[in-house]
Amino acid sequence: CTGSAWGSGSWHEPSRLRPPPPAWKMPEQSNDYRVVVFGAGGVGKSSLVLRFVKGTFRDTYIPTIEDTYRQVISCDKSVCTLQITDTTGSHQFPAMQRLSISKGHAFILVFSVTSKQSLEELGPIYQLIVQIKGSVEDIPVMLVGNKCDETQREVDTREAQAVAQEWKCAFMETSAKMNYNVKELFQELLTLETRRNMSLNIDGKRSSKQKRTDRIKGKCILM
């Protein structure tokens, strides 16, 4: 049956009474803190995001055009959302890439430690971020080597650390499959934020070091 809630035939619940969508499906808000995830196809961008947001792991590779997920956080005693944009690994959408960068507050650059090419492909992305933002000096950027549980590596840890040093960004190895360093990745990213003093509350618990930092900086906590 189509038409209004009060159409002929049967009655339907008015839309205003329906429950709100989950946080990760909510429309964009002006006070969202936007994190953009870049990387070549198949490096595990979506797996990292889904592991963090939903606690699940998807073993099959499904190419992404662009997906956005959200987590509700508290920032300076007010509520906002952590918006995570999982971008396409294809080079066919340059306009979409530029738009994501222009709107982003922080960036995660993901490669697979099993593919040196995936690390090399991040170079143009990093340069585009610098070009659009003007500088990344005050912008959190994380270089992430995913699939560190794999034994067939093409990228040595020291090699990736050297790239991160050249780009003046932080570096971390992760495994979405094994749930290794996934939440820690987002914790570190928000710790790098100096403009809004943000922090991530992992499973409702923080280390004593993080609690001291929170008291000093008045940080933003994940609800």
mmCIF file of C-alpha atoms in Angstrom:
data_model
loop_
_atom_site.group_PDB
_atom_site.id
_atom_site.type_symbol
_atom_site.label_atom_id
_atom_site.label_comp_id
_atom_site.label_asym_id
_atom_site.label_seq_id
_atom_site.Cartn_x
_atom_site.Cartn_y
_atom_site.Cartn_z
ATOM 1 C CA CYS A 1 0.000 0.000 0.000
ATOM 2 C CA THR A 2 1.449 3.357 -0.997
ATOM 3 C CA GLY A 3 0.549 6.936 -0.237
ATOM 4 C CA SER A 4 0.247 8.837 3.036
ATOM 5 C CA ALA A 5 0.064 7.278 6.480
ATOM 6 C CA TRP A 6 -3.676 7.911 6.485
ATOM 7 C CA GLY A 7 -4.342 6.550 2.965
ATOM 8 C CA SER A 8 -7.261 4.283 2.207
ATOM 9 C CA GLY A 9 -7.075 0.614 2.983
ATOM 10 C CA SER A 10 -4.795 0.185 5.984
ATOM 11 C CA TRP A 11 -3.176 2.513 8.476
ATOM 12 C CA HIS A 12 0.585 2.932 8.659
ATOM 13 C CA GLU A 13 2.604 4.332 11.530
ATOM 14 C CA PRO A 14 3.441 8.004 10.846
ATOM 15 C CA SER A 15 7.110 8.499 10.053
ATOM 16 C CA ARG A 16 7.531 10.881 12.980
ATOM 17 C CA LEU A 17 6.899 7.993 15.369
ATOM 18 C CA ARG A 18 9.500 5.709 13.854
ATOM 19 C CA PRO A 19 12.708 5.246 15.847
ATOM 20 C CA PRO A 20 15.740 7.251 14.695
ATOM 21 C CA PRO A 21 18.316 5.478 12.514
ATOM 22 C CA PRO A 22 21.465 4.031 14.103
ATOM 23 C CA ALA A 23 24.262 6.526 14.708
ATOM 24 C CA TRP A 24 26.301 5.176 11.799
ATOM 25 C CA LYS A 25 23.392 5.886 9.398
ATOM 26 C CA MET A 26 22.566 9.386 10.645
ATOM 27 C CA PRO A 27 22.822 12.287 8.168
ATOM 28 C CA GLU A 28 25.856 14.536 8.360
ATOM 29 C CA GLN A 29 25.815 17.169 11.098
ATOM 30 C CA SER A 30 27.746 20.428 11.227
ATOM 31 C CA ASN A 31 29.646 19.365 14.348
ATOM 32 C CA ASP A 32 30.764 15.970 13.006
ATOM 33 C CA TYR A 33 34.474 15.204 13.385
ATOM 34 C CA ARG A 34 35.281 13.797 9.965
ATOM 35 C CA VAL A 35 37.933 11.095 9.517
ATOM 36 C CA VAL A 36 38.678 9.997 5.938
ATOM 37 C CA VAL A 37 40.221 6.592 5.164
ATOM 38 C CA PHE A 38 42.246 6.241 1.947
ATOM 39 C CA GLY A 39 44.073 3.303 0.367
ATOM 40 C CA ALA A 40 44.252 1.029 -2.661
ATOM 41 C CA GLY A 41 41.610 -1.610 -3.289
ATOM 42 C CA GLY A 42 41.961 -4.737 -1.175
ATOM 43 C CA VAL A 43 44.231 -3.329 1.556
ATOM 44 C CA GLY A 44 41.514 -3.714 4.197
ATOM 45 C CA LYS A 45 40.123 -0.190 4.617
ATOM 46 C CA SER A 46 36.536 -1.370 4.975
ATOM 47 C CA SER A 47 37.592 -4.243 7.230
ATOM 48 C CA LEU A 48 39.340 -1.827 9.603
ATOM 49 C CA VAL A 49 36.357 0.518 9.722
ATOM 50 C CA LEU A 50 33.801 -2.269 10.191
ATOM 51 C CA ARG A 51 35.932 -3.902 12.875
ATOM 52 C CA PHE A 52 36.082 -0.588 14.754
ATOM 53 C CA VAL A 53 32.461 0.505 14.297
ATOM 54 C CA LYS A 54 30.611 -2.835 14.439
ATOM 55 C CA GLY A 55 33.161 -5.260 15.869
ATOM 56 C CA THR A 56 32.819 -7.533 12.832
ATOM 57 C CA PHE A 57 35.244 -8.802 10.189
ATOM 58 C CA ARG A 58 34.366 -9.414 6.549
ATOM 59 C CA ASP A 59 36.761 -11.857 4.876
ATOM 60 C CA THR A 60 35.445 -11.386 1.331
ATOM 61 C CA TYR A 61 36.527 -8.369 -0.697
ATOM 62 C CA ILE A 62 33.680 -6.106 -1.849
ATOM 63 C CA PRO A 63 34.850 -2.949 -3.671
ATOM 64 C CA THR A 64 33.685 0.277 -2.034
ATOM 65 C CA ILE A 65 32.533 3.453 -3.775
ATOM 66 C CA GLU A 66 32.140 5.413 -0.553
ATOM 67 C CA ASP A 67 30.581 4.507 2.790
ATOM 68 C CA THR A 68 30.209 6.622 5.905
ATOM 69 C CA TYR A 69 29.919 5.347 9.475
ATOM 70 C CA ARG A 70 29.392 7.239 12.713
ATOM 71 C CA GLN A 71 30.065 6.875 16.413
ATOM 72 C CA VAL A 72 28.499 9.211 18.968
ATOM 73 C CA ILE A 73 31.107 11.015 21.058
ATOM 74 C CA SER A 74 31.120 13.697 23.701
ATOM 75 C CA CYS A 75 33.325 16.716 23.058
ATOM 76 C CA ASP A 76 33.891 19.535 25.548
ATOM 77 C CA LYS A 77 30.766 18.427 27.452
ATOM 78 C CA SER A 78 28.583 18.497 24.320
ATOM 79 C CA VAL A 79 27.532 15.694 21.966
ATOM 80 C CA CYS A 80 28.928 15.323 18.454
ATOM 81 C CA THR A 81 29.742 12.415 16.175
ATOM 82 C CA LEU A 82 32.880 10.793 14.874
ATOM 83 C CA GLN A 83 32.208 10.404 11.147
ATOM 84 C CA ILE A 84 34.406 7.876 9.327
ATOM 85 C CA THR A 85 34.370 7.947 5.522
ATOM 86 C CA ASP A 86 35.577 4.753 3.844
ATOM 87 C CA THR A 87 36.621 5.865 0.357
ATOM 88 C CA THR A 88 36.990 3.967 -2.900
ATOM 89 C CA GLY A 89 40.285 2.314 -3.740
ATOM 90 C CA SER A 90 39.755 3.180 -7.403
ATOM 91 C CA HIS A 91 41.337 6.141 -9.189
ATOM 92 C CA GLN A 92 38.147 6.683 -11.203
ATOM 93 C CA PHE A 93 36.631 9.216 -8.806
ATOM 94 C CA PRO A 94 39.140 12.094 -8.376
ATOM 95 C CA ALA A 95 36.405 14.661 -7.704
ATOM 96 C CA MET A 96 35.065 12.502 -4.865
ATOM 97 C CA GLN A 97 38.583 12.203 -3.426
ATOM 98 C CA ARG A 98 39.095 15.965 -3.478
ATOM 99 C CA LEU A 99 35.726 16.582 -1.833
ATOM 100 C CA SER A 100 36.468 14.064 0.936
ATOM 101 C CA ILE A 101 39.823 15.721 1.601
ATOM 102 C CA SER A 102 38.391 19.229 1.644
ATOM 103 C CA LYS A 103 35.765 18.206 4.220
ATOM 104 C CA GLY A 104 38.033 15.942 6.298
ATOM 105 C CA HIS A 105 39.485 16.818 9.688
ATOM 106 C CA ALA A 106 41.834 13.806 9.951
ATOM 107 C CA PHE A 107 43.151 11.139 7.584
ATOM 108 C CA ILE A 108 44.071 7.449 7.732
ATOM 109 C CA LEU A 109 46.277 6.225 4.864
ATOM 110 C CA VAL A 110 46.098 2.417 4.675
ATOM 111 C CA PHE A 111 48.385 0.037 2.811
ATOM 112 C CA SER A 112 48.867 -3.719 3.031
ATOM 113 C CA VAL A 113 52.219 -4.961 4.309
ATOM 114 C CA THR A 114 51.872 -7.703 1.675
ATOM 115 C CA SER A 115 51.932 -5.160 -1.173
ATOM 116 C CA LYS A 116 54.669 -2.571 -1.678
ATOM 117 C CA GLN A 117 52.649 -1.086 -4.523
ATOM 118 C CA SER A 118 49.819 -0.254 -2.124
ATOM 119 C CA LEU A 119 52.268 1.827 -0.074
ATOM 120 C CA GLU A 120 53.576 3.586 -3.177
ATOM 121 C CA GLU A 121 50.031 4.427 -4.282
ATOM 122 C CA LEU A 122 49.520 6.449 -1.104
ATOM 123 C CA GLY A 123 52.138 9.004 -2.195
ATOM 124 C CA PRO A 124 49.836 10.904 -4.589
ATOM 125 C CA ILE A 125 47.030 10.813 -1.995
ATOM 126 C CA TYR A 126 49.287 12.347 0.632
ATOM 127 C CA GLN A 127 50.436 15.034 -1.808
ATOM 128 C CA LEU A 128 46.809 15.798 -2.674
ATOM 129 C CA ILE A 129 46.003 16.239 1.023
ATOM 130 C CA VAL A 130 48.909 18.678 1.345
ATOM 131 C CA GLN A 131 47.808 20.509 -1.804
ATOM 132 C CA ILE A 132 44.184 20.906 -0.700
ATOM 133 C CA LYS A 133 44.801 21.564 2.991
ATOM 134 C CA GLY A 134 47.861 23.742 2.399
ATOM 135 C CA SER A 135 49.699 22.049 5.263
ATOM 136 C CA VAL A 136 49.299 18.929 7.379
ATOM 137 C CA GLU A 137 51.228 20.351 10.312
ATOM 138 C CA ASP A 138 48.113 20.618 12.494
ATOM 139 C CA ILE A 139 46.105 17.849 10.810
ATOM 140 C CA PRO A 140 46.154 14.293 12.223
ATOM 141 C CA VAL A 141 47.460 11.863 9.595
ATOM 142 C CA MET A 142 48.113 8.174 10.284
ATOM 143 C CA LEU A 143 50.009 5.835 7.967
ATOM 144 C CA VAL A 144 48.678 2.328 8.619
ATOM 145 C CA GLY A 145 50.210 -0.990 7.562
ATOM 146 C CA ASN A 146 47.311 -3.440 7.635
ATOM 147 C CA LYS A 147 47.403 -7.270 7.429
ATOM 148 C CA CYS A 148 50.417 -7.456 9.741
ATOM 149 C CA ASP A 149 49.302 -10.995 10.656
ATOM 150 C CA GLU A 150 50.333 -12.168 7.172
ATOM 151 C CA THR A 151 53.723 -13.869 6.820
ATOM 152 C CA GLN A 152 54.383 -12.925 3.176
ATOM 153 C CA ARG A 153 55.444 -9.310 3.629
ATOM 154 C CA GLU A 154 56.645 -6.924 0.944
ATOM 155 C CA VAL A 155 56.941 -3.886 3.221
ATOM 156 C CA ASP A 156 59.326 -3.988 6.159
ATOM 157 C CA THR A 157 58.283 -2.101 9.285
ATOM 158 C CA ARG A 158 61.373 0.108 9.111
ATOM 159 C CA GLU A 159 60.608 1.007 5.499
ATOM 160 C CA ALA A 160 57.110 2.166 6.418
ATOM 161 C CA GLN A 161 58.451 4.077 9.420
ATOM 162 C CA ALA A 162 60.847 5.915 7.091
ATOM 163 C CA VAL A 163 57.938 6.954 4.859
ATOM 164 C CA ALA A 164 55.972 8.159 7.880
ATOM 165 C CA GLN A 165 58.964 10.176 9.045
ATOM 166 C CA GLU A 166 59.292 11.765 5.595
ATOM 167 C CA TRP A 167 55.601 12.657 5.605
ATOM 168 C CA LYS A 168 55.781 13.831 9.227
ATOM 169 C CA CYS A 169 52.886 11.591 10.237
ATOM 170 C CA ALA A 170 52.338 8.789 12.744
ATOM 171 C CA PHE A 171 52.636 5.100 11.818
ATOM 172 C CA MET A 172 50.997 1.943 13.136
ATOM 173 C CA GLU A 173 50.621 -1.656 11.983
ATOM 174 C CA THR A 174 47.216 -3.296 12.291
ATOM 175 C CA SER A 175 45.315 -6.481 11.557
ATOM 176 C CA ALA A 176 41.580 -6.092 11.027
ATOM 177 C CA LYS A 177 41.307 -9.882 10.852
ATOM 178 C CA MET A 178 42.926 -10.426 14.258
ATOM 179 C CA ASN A 179 41.492 -7.201 15.720
ATOM 180 C CA TYR A 180 45.029 -6.007 16.435
ATOM 181 C CA ASN A 181 45.604 -2.278 17.030
ATOM 182 C CA VAL A 182 42.234 -1.335 15.497
ATOM 183 C CA LYS A 183 40.775 0.688 18.361
ATOM 184 C CA GLU A 184 44.268 1.837 19.243
ATOM 185 C CA LEU A 185 44.553 3.291 15.729
ATOM 186 C CA PHE A 186 41.565 5.579 16.239
ATOM 187 C CA GLN A 187 42.721 6.381 19.772
ATOM 188 C CA GLU A 188 46.085 7.519 18.454
ATOM 189 C CA LEU A 189 44.498 9.505 15.628
ATOM 190 C CA LEU A 190 42.338 11.503 18.024
ATOM 191 C CA THR A 191 45.283 11.972 20.375
ATOM 192 C CA LEU A 192 47.069 13.709 17.489
ATOM 193 C CA GLU A 193 44.228 16.233 17.208
ATOM 194 C CA THR A 194 45.456 19.505 18.716
ATOM 195 C CA ARG A 195 42.695 21.823 17.501
ATOM 196 C CA ARG A 196 39.784 20.226 19.361
ATOM 197 C CA ASN A 197 41.491 18.214 22.129
ATOM 198 C CA MET A 198 39.910 14.840 21.441
ATOM 199 C CA SER A 199 40.332 11.370 22.904
ATOM 200 C CA LEU A 200 38.786 7.943 22.487
ATOM 201 C CA ASN A 201 37.250 5.966 25.338
ATOM 202 C CA ILE A 202 37.980 2.315 24.536
ATOM 203 C CA ASP A 203 35.399 -0.085 26.042
ATOM 204 C CA GLY A 204 34.585 2.449 28.738
ATOM 205 C CA LYS A 205 38.104 2.198 30.158
ATOM 206 C CA ARG A 206 41.200 4.323 29.806
ATOM 207 C CA SER A 207 44.730 3.763 30.946
ATOM 208 C CA SER A 208 46.052 5.790 33.889
ATOM 209 C CA LYS A 209 48.281 7.636 31.413
ATOM 210 C CA GLN A 210 45.276 8.504 29.236
ATOM 211 C CA LYS A 211 43.256 9.629 32.269
ATOM 212 C CA ARG A 212 46.059 11.997 33.234
ATOM 213 C CA THR A 213 46.150 13.338 29.680
ATOM 214 C CA ASP A 214 42.370 13.796 29.693
ATOM 215 C CA ARG A 215 42.539 15.815 32.903
ATOM 216 C CA ILE A 216 45.234 18.024 31.442
ATOM 217 C CA LYS A 217 43.639 18.594 28.036
ATOM 218 C CA GLY A 218 39.895 18.312 28.748
ATOM 219 C CA LYS A 219 39.464 15.755 25.999
ATOM 220 C CA CYS A 220 36.627 14.436 23.863
ATOM 221 C CA ILE A 221 35.391 10.961 24.849
ATOM 222 C CA LEU A 222 33.628 8.267 22.806
ATOM 223 C CA MET A 223 30.259 7.417 24.348
#
